Coordinates of C-alpha atoms in Angstrom, one line a residue:
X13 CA 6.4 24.4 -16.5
X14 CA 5.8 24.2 -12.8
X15 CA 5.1 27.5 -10.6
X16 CA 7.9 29.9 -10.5
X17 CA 10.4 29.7 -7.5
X18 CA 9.9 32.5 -5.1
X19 CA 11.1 34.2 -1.3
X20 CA 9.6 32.1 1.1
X21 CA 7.6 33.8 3.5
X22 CA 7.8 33.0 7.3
X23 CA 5.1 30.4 7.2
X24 CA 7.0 28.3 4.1
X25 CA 9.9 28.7 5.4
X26 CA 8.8 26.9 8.6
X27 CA 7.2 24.8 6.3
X28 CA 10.2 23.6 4.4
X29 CA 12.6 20.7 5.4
X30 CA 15.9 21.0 7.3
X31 CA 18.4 22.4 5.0
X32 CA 15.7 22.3 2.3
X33 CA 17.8 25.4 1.5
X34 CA 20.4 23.6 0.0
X35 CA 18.4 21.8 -2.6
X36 CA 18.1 24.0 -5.0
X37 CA 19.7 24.4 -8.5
X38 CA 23.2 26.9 -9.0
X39 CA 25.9 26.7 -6.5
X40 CA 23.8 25.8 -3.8
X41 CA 22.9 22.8 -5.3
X42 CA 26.4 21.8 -6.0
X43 CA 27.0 22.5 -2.2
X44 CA 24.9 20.5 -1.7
X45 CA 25.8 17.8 -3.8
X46 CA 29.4 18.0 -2.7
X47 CA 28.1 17.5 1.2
X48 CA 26.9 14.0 0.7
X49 CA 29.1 11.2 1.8
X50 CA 30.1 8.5 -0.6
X51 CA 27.9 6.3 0.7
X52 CA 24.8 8.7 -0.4
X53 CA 26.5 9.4 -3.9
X54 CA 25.9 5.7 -4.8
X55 CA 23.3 5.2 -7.2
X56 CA 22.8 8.9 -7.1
X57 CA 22.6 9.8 -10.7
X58 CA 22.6 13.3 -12.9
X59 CA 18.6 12.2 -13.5
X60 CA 18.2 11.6 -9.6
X61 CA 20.2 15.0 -8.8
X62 CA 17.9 16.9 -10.9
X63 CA 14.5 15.8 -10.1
X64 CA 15.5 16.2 -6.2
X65 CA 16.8 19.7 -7.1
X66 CA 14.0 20.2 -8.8
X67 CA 11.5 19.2 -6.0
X68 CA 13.7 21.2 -3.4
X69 CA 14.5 17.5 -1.7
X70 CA 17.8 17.1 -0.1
X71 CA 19.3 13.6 -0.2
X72 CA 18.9 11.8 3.2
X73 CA 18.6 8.3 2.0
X74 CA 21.2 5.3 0.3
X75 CA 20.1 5.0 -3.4
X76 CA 20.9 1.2 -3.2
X77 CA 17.8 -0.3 -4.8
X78 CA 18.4 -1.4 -9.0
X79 CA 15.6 -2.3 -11.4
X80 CA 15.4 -6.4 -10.3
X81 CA 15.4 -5.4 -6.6
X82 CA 12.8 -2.2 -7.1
X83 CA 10.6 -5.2 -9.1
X84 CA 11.3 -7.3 -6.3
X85 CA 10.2 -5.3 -3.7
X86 CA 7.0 -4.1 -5.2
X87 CA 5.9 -7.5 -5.9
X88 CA 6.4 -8.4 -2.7
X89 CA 4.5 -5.4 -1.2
X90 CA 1.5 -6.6 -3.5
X91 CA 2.0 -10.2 -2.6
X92 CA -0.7 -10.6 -4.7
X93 CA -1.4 -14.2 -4.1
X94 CA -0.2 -15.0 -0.7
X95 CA -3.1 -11.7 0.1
X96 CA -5.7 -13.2 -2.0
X97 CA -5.1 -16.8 -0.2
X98 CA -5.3 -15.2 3.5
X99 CA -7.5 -12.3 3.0
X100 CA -10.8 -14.4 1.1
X101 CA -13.3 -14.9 3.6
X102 CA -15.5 -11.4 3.3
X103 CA -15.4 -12.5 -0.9
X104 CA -16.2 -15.9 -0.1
X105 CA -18.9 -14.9 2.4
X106 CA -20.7 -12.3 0.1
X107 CA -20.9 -14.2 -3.4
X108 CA -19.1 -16.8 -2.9
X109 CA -16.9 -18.6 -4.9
X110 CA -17.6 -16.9 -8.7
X111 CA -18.1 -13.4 -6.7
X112 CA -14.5 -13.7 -5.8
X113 CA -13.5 -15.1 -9.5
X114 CA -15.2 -12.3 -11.7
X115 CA -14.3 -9.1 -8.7
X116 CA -11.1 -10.4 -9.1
X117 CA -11.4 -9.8 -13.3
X118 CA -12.7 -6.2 -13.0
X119 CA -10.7 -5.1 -9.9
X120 CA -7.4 -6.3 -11.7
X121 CA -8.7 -4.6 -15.2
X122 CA -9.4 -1.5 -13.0
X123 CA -6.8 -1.1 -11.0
X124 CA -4.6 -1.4 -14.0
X125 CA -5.3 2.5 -15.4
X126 CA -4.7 3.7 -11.8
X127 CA -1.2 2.0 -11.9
X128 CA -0.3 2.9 -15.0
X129 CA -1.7 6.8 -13.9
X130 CA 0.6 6.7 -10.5
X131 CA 3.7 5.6 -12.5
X132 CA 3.7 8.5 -15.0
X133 CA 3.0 11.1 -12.1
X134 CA 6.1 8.9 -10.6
X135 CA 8.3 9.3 -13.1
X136 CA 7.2 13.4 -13.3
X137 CA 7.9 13.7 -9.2
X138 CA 9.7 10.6 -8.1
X139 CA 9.7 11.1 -4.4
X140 CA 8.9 9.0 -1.2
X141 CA 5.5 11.4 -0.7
X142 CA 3.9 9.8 -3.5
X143 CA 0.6 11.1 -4.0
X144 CA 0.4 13.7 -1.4
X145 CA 3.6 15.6 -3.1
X146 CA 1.6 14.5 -6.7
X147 CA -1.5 16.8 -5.8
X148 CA 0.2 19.7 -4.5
X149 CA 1.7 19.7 -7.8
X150 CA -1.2 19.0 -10.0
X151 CA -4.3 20.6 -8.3
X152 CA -5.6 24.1 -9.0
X153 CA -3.8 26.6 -7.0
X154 CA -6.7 27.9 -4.8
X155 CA -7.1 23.9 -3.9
X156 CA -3.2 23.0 -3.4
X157 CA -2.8 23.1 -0.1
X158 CA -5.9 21.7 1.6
X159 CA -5.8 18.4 -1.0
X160 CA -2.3 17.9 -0.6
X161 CA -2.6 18.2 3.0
X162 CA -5.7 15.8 2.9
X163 CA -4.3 13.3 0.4
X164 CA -1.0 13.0 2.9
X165 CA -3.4 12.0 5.7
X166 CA -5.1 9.6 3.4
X167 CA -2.2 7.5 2.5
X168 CA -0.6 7.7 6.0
X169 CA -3.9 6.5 7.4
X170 CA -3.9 3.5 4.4
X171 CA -0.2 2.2 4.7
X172 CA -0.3 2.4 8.2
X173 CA -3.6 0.2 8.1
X174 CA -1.7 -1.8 5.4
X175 CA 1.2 -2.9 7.8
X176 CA -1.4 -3.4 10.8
X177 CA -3.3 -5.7 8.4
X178 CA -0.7 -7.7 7.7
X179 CA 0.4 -7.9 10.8
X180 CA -2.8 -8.8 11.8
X181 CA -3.1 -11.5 9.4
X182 CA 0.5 -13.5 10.7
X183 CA -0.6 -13.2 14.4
X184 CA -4.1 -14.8 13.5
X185 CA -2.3 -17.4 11.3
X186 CA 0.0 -18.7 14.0
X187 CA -2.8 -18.9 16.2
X188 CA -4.6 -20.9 13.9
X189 CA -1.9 -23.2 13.1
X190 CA -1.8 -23.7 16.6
X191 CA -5.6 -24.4 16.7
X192 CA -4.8 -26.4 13.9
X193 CA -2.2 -28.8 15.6
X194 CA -3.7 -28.9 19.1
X195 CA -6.9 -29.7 19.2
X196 CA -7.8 -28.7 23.2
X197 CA -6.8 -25.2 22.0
X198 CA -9.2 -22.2 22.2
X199 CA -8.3 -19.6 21.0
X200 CA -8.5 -16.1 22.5
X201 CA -8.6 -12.3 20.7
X202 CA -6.1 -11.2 23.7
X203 CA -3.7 -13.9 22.3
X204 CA -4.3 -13.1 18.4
X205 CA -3.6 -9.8 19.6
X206 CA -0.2 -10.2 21.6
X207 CA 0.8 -12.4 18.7
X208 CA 0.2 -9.5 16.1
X209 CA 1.9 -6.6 18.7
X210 CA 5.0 -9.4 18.6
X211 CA 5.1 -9.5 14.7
X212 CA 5.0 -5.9 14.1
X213 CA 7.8 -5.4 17.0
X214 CA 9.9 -8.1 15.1
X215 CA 9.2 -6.5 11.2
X216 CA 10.2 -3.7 12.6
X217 CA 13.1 -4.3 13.8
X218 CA 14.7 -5.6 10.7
X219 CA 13.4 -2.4 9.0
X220 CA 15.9 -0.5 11.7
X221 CA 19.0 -2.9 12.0
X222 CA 18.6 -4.6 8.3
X223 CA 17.8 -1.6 6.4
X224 CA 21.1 -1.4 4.7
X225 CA 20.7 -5.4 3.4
X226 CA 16.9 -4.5 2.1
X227 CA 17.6 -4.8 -1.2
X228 CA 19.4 -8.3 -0.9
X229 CA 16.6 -9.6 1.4
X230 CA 13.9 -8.5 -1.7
X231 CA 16.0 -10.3 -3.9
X232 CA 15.3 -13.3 -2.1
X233 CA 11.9 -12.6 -1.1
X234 CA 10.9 -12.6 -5.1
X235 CA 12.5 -15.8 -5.5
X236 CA 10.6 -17.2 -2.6
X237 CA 7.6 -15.7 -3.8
X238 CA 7.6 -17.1 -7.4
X239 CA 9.0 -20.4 -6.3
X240 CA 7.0 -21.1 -3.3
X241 CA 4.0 -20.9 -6.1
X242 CA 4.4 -24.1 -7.6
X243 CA 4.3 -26.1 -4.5
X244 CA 1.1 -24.7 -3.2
X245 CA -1.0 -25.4 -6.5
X246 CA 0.3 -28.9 -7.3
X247 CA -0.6 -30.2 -4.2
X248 CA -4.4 -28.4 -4.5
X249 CA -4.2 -29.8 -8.6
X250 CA -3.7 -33.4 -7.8
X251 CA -4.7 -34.5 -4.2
X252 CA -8.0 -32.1 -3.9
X253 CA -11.2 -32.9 -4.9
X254 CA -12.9 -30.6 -7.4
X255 CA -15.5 -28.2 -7.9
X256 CA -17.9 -28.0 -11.1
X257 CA -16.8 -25.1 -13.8
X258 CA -20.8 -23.9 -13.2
X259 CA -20.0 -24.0 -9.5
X260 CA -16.9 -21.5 -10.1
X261 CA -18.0 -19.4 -12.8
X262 CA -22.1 -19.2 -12.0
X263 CA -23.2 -20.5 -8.7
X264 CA -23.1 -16.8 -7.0
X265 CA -24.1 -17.7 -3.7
X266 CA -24.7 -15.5 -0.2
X267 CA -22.8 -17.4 2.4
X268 CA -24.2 -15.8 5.5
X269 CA -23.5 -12.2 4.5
X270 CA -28.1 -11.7 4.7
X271 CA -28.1 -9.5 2.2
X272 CA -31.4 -9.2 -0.2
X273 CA -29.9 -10.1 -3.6
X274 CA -26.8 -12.1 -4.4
X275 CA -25.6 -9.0 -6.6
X276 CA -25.7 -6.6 -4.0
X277 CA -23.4 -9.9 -1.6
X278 CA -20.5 -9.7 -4.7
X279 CA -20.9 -6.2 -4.9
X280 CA -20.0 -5.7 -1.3
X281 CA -17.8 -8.8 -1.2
X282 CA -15.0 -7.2 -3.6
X283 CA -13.2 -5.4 -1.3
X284 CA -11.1 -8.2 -0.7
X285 CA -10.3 -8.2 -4.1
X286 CA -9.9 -5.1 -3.9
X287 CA -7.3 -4.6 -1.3
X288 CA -5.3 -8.0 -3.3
X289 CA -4.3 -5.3 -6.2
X290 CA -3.6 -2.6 -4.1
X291 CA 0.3 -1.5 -3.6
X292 CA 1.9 -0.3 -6.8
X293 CA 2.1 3.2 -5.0
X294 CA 4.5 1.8 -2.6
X295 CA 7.1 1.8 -4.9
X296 CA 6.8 5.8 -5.3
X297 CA 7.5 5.9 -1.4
X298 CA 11.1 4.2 -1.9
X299 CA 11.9 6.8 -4.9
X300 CA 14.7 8.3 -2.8
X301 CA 16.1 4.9 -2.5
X302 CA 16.3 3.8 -5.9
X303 CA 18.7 4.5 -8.7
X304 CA 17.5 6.8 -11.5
X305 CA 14.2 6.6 -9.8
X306 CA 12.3 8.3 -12.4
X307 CA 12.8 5.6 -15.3
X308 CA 13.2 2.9 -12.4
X309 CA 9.7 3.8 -10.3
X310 CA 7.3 3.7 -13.1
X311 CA 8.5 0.4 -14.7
X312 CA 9.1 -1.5 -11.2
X313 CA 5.1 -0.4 -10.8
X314 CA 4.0 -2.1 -14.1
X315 CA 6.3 -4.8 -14.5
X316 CA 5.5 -5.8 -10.6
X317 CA 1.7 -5.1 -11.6
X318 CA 1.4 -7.5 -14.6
X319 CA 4.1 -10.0 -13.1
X320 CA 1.3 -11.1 -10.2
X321 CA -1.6 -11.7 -12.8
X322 CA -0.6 -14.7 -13.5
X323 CA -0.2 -16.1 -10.5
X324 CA -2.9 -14.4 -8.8
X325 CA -5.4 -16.2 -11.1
X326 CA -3.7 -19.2 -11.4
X327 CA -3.8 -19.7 -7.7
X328 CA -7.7 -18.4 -7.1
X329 CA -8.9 -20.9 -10.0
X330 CA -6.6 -23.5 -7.9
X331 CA -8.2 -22.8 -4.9
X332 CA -12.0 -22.2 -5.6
X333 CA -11.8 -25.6 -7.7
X334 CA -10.5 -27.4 -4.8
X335 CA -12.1 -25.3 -1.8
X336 CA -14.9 -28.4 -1.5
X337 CA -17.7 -27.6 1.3
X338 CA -17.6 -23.5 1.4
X339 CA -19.5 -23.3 4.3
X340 CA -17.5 -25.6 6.2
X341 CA -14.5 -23.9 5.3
X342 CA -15.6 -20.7 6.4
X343 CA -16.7 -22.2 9.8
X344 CA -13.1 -23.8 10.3
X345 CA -11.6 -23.3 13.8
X346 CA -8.6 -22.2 12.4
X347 CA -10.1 -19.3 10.9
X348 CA -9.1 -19.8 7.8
X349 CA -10.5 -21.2 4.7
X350 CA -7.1 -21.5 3.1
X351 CA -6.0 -23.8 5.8
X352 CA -9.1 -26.0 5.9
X353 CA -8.5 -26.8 1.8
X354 CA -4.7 -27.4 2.7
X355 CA -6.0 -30.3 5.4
X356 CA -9.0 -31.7 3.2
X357 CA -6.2 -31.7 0.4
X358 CA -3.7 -33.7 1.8
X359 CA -5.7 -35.8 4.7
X360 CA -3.0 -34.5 7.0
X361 CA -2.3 -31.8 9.5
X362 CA 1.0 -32.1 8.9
X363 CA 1.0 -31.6 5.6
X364 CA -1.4 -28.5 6.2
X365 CA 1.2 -27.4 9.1
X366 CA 4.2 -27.4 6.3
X367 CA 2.1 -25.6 3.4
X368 CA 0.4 -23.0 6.0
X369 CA 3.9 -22.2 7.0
X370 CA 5.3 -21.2 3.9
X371 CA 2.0 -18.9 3.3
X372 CA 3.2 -17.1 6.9
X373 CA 6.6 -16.9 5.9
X374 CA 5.7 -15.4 2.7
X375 CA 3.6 -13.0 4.6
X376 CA 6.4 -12.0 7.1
X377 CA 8.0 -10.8 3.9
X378 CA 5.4 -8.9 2.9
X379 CA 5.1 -6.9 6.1
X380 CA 8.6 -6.3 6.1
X381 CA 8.4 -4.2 2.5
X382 CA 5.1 -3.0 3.5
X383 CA 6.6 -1.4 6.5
X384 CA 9.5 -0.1 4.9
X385 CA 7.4 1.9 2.5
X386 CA 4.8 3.0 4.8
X387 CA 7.9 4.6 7.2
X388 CA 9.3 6.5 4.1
X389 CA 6.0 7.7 3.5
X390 CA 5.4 9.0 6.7
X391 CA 9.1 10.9 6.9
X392 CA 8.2 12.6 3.9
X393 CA 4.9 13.8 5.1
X394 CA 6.5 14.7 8.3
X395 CA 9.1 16.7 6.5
X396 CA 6.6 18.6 4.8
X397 CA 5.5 19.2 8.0
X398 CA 2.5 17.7 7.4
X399 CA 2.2 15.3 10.5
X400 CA 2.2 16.3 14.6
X401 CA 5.6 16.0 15.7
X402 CA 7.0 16.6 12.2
X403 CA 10.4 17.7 13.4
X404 CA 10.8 13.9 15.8
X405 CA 9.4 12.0 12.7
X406 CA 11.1 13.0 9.9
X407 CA 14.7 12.7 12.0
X408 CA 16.7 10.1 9.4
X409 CA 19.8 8.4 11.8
X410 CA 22.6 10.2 10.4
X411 CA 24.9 6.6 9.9
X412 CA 21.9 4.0 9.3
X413 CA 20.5 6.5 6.9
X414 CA 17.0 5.2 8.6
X415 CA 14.3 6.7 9.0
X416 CA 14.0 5.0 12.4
X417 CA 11.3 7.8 14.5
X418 CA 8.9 7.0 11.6
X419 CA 9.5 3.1 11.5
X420 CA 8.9 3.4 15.8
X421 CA 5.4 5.1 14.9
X422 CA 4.4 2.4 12.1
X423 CA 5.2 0.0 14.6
X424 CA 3.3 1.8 17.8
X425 CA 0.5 2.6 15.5
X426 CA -0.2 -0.9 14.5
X427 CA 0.0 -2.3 17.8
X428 CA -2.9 0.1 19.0
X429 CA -4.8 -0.6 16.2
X430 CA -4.6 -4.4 16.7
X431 CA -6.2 -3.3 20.1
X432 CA -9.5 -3.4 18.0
X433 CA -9.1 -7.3 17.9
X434 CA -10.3 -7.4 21.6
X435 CA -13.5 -6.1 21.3
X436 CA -14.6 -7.5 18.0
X437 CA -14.8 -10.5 15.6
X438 CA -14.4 -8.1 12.5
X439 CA -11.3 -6.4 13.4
X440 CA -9.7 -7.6 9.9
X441 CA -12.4 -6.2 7.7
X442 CA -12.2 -3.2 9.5
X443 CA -8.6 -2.5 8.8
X444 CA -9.4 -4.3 5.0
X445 CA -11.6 -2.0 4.7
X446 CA -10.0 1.4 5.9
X447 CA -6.9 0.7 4.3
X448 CA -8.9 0.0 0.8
X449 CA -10.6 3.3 0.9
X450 CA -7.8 5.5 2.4
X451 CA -5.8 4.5 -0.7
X452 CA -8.4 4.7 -3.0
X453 CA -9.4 8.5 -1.7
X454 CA -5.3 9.3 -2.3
X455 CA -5.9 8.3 -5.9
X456 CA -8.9 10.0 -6.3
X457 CA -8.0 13.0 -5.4
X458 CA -4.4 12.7 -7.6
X459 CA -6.1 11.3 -10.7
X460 CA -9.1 14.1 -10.2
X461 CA -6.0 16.5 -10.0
X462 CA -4.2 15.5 -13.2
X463 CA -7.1 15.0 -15.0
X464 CA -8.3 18.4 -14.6
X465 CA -5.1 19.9 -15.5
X466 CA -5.1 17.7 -18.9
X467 CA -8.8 18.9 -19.8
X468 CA -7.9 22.9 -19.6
X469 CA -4.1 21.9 -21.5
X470 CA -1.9 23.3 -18.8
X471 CA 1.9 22.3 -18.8
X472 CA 2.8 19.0 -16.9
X473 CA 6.5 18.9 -15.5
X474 CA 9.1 16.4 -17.7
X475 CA 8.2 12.9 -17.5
X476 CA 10.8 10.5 -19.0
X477 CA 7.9 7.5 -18.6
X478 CA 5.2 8.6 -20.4
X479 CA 1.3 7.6 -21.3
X480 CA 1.4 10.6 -24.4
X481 CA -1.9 10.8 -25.6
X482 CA -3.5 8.0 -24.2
X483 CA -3.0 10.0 -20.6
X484 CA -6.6 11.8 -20.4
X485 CA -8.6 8.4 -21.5
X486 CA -6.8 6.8 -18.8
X487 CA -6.9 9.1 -15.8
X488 CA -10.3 9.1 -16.5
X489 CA -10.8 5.4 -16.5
X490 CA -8.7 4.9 -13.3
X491 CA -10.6 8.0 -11.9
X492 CA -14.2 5.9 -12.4
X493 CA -12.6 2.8 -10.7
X494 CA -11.3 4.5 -7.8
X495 CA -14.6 6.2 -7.5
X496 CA -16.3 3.0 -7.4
X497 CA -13.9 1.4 -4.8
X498 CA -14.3 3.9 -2.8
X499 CA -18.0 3.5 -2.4
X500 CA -17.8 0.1 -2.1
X501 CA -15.7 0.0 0.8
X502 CA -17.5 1.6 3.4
X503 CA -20.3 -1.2 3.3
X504 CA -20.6 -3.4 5.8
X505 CA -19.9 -7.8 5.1
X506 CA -23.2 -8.5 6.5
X507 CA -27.2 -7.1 6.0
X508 CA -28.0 -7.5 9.5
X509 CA -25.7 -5.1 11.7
X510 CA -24.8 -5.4 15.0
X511 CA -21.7 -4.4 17.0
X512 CA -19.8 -7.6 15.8
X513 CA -20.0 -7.0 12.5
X514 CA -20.0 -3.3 11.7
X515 CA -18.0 -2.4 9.5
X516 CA -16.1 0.0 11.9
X517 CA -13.7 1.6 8.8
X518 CA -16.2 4.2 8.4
X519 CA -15.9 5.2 12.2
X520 CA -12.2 4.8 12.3
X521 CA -11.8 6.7 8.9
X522 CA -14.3 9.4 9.9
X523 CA -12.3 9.9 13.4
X524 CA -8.9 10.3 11.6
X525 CA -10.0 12.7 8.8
X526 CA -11.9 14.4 11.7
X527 CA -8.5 14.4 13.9
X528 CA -6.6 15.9 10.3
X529 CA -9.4 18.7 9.8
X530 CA -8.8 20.3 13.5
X531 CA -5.1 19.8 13.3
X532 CA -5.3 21.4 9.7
X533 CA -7.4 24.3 11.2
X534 CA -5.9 25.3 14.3
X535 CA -2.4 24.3 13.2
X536 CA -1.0 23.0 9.8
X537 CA -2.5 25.6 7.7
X538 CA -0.7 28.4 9.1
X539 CA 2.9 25.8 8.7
X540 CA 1.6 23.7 5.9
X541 CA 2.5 24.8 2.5
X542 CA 2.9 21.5 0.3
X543 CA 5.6 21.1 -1.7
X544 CA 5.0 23.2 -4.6
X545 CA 6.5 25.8 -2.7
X546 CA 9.7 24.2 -2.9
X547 CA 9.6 23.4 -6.7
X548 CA 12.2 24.8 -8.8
X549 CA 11.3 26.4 -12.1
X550 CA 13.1 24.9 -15.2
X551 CA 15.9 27.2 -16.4
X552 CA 15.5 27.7 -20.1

């Protein structure tokens, strides 16, 4: 089914992960399964053995994730409505309050093909390169290797804007609980910006030196998640005055975004809808962590998916019935709308302090599964040799089983980007916005991929979660969402530009696919193969 197995020549070979010679099927592959300690044969199953064989991946990693904690984890990484409750103010600016409602409808009804694209191509490749492995696989073979390379750079560039988002997001929320509880405060970006370098430094941290208890800490972080749910609304339901249904479901309004129609403001507004349903993919990234990965991986994506719906529309109808004065709570010193509701809603800052904080704890757990997948994602690239300093970054510590040179550069990475903070007011929808349409180019150019090979009928490799017929309708669906995404994201939040509120996604996006193309040209493409080259052909 795939491409026949073949001598490396010099350039692959340089290409191909240390040891990679020991993944392969016969009595090299049972070397190599015989060289793993027992604490790497845990959870490693016949199924797991034979799609790493397969792919020509050797085991680095501790297989201790199950089906609950897998769910766990990519719910968390979602955090659908802990994201949509901290992340609302470019939605509420540009459309306002049924702009954010009906975006919300179509993103989720969009998004929804693309996950349930990703976890069939998931349960065909299960590996921590996700998409980037996906389209060397699936693209035509004149194309493989400058897609692939492309679609690695794309998601590196979108997880690690994910984890500086959100890292972004629980430095600028402790400073605004501190605006919130001392009134002589003034806050500065320097200070938001220290706060977010300490956050990142802490998250990761725990990724390093509580890697081993990850799935544990999921399990809790899901029970937090649901639980901490119930608290939040019923406070908003009974003490918060309330909104008209025509105010929630009709009353588009422009909130200071300028632009010349109120359907052009929601159009642009979405991205922060956008970005709420984005994550299902970081699942794939902790494939080599997870117990029969290719059954687990694609049902922990749509279980996870369809587990948030509810609560991510329970909680936006909560709050946009109980927001009260829109512009004021877009103008709140804190900086947040979510916590200016919390304090009209209960008449106290205390009572504000105590929900706010369970939001930022919530958050911290977010960032901590973010990261985690975003490091796995960058060793596999790195392996691939698809990154500078591939050989430093794919290094996994050989008694941690860590992939601790990749979680350093997630870390280092977000800290410079929070730099950005300093000079402008729009720092946040800048990294929104990159990270929206970094991901959404990944799928784009996976779901183009595997839609193409569907239309000319060409073999696909064994999937044991499968979408059957229904696969071609449904690429093609997800394919017109990401498309539009895509588009949508390099728009600025307001009509009247300046240097404050550019949207400065399309620089940053344009410098780092500028940065990949040179490195592609006057390196990588004499080193980097993709790993097709690697794939085994199926023995009949």
């Amino acid at each position: 089914m795939e491409k026949p197995a073949r001598p490396a020549t010099a350039a692959e070979a340089e290409s191909q992960p240390d040891d990679a010679d020991i993944g392969g099927a016969g009595p090299q592959g049972k070397a190599w399964n015989e060289q793993l300690n027992k604490e790497l044969q845990q959870g490693f199953t016949s199924n797991d053995r034979i799609d790493m064989q397969r792919m020509g991946k050797k085991q680095q990693f501790r297989r201790n994730f199950r089906l609950m904690s897998t769910i766990g984890f990519t719910t968390c990484v979602m955090g659908t409505w802990e994201i949509l409750l901290t992340s609302n103010t470019q939605g509420l600016t540009a459309g306002g309050l049924p702009g954010l409602f009906w975006s919300l409808c179509w993103a989720y009804t969009g998004q929804f093909f693309i996950v349930l694209s990703l976890a069939e191509m998931a349960s065909m490749a299960p590996t921590a390169g996700g998409q980037y492995h996906w389209v060397s696989e699936f693209a035509p073979r004149q194309h493989q290797k400058l897609l692939s390379y492309l679609s690695g750079w794309l998601s590196a560039v979108s997880w690690q804007s994910i984890v500086a988002l959100d890292a972004f997001l629980i430095g600028s929320i402790i400073q605004g609980l501190i605006s919130l509880n001392f009134e002589t405060y003034s806050p500065t970006r320097w200070q938001g910006t220290l706060l977010v370098m300490a956050s990142v430094l802490g998250i990761s941290l725990f990724n390093v030196f509580g890697a081993k208890h990850l799935p544990l800490a999921e399990g809790i972080f899901v029970t937090i998640h649901l639980f901490a749910f119930f608290p939040v609304i019923v406070t908003l339901l009974v003490l918060a005055p309330k909104q008209s249904a025509a105010d929630v479901f009709t009353g588009f309004t422009d909130n200071g975004a300028g632009w010349p129609s109120v359907s052009l403001s929601v159009m642009v507004g979405q991205v922060s809808t956008m970005f709420v349903v984005l994550g299902s993919d970081s699942v794939a990234h902790m494939s080599e962590e997870i117990e029969d990965a290719g059954i687990i991986v694609p049902r922990a994506m749509v279980w996870s998916f369809l587990l948030n719906v509810p609560f991510t529309f329970g909680l936006l109808l909560t709050y946009l019935f109980s927001i009260g004065n829109v512009q004021e709570a877009l103008a709140d010193k804190t900086g947040f709308p979510f916590m200016y509701v919390f304090r009209e809603s209960t008449g106290s800052v205390g009572g504000a302090t105590g929900l706010s904080i369970v939001v930022l704890i919530l958050l911290i757990m977010v960032t901590i599964s973010s990261l985690a997948s975003t490091s796995r994602q960058t060793f596999a690239f790195a392996r691939d040799n698809g990154l500078p300093f591939s050989k430093w970054l794919r290094a996994v510590h050989p008694t941690w089983h860590v992939p601790v040179n990749a979680v350093t550069f997630t870390c280092v990475f977000s800290m410079v980007l929070s730099l950005i903070n300093i000079g402008s007011t729009v720092a946040f929808n800048a990294m929104l916005s990159l990270s929206t349409v970094a991901l959404m180019g990944t799928y784009v150019i996976c779901l183009g991929c595997m839609a193409h090979r569907r239309l000319r009928g060409e073999p696909l490799p064994r999937s044991r979660w499968s979408l059957g017929r229904w696969g071609l309708p449904i690429n093609i669906a997800a394919l017109v969402y990401g498309s539009w995404s895509f588009f949508w994201s390099f728009w600025p939040n307001s009509y009247h530009i300046n240097a404050q509120n550019f949207n400065w996604a399309c620089v940053l996006f344009v410098g780092l696919m500028g940065l990949s193309a040179i490195l592609y040209h006057t390196r990588a493409r004499h080193i980097y193969q993709g790993p097709v080259v690697l794939i085994q052909k199926p023995r009949d």
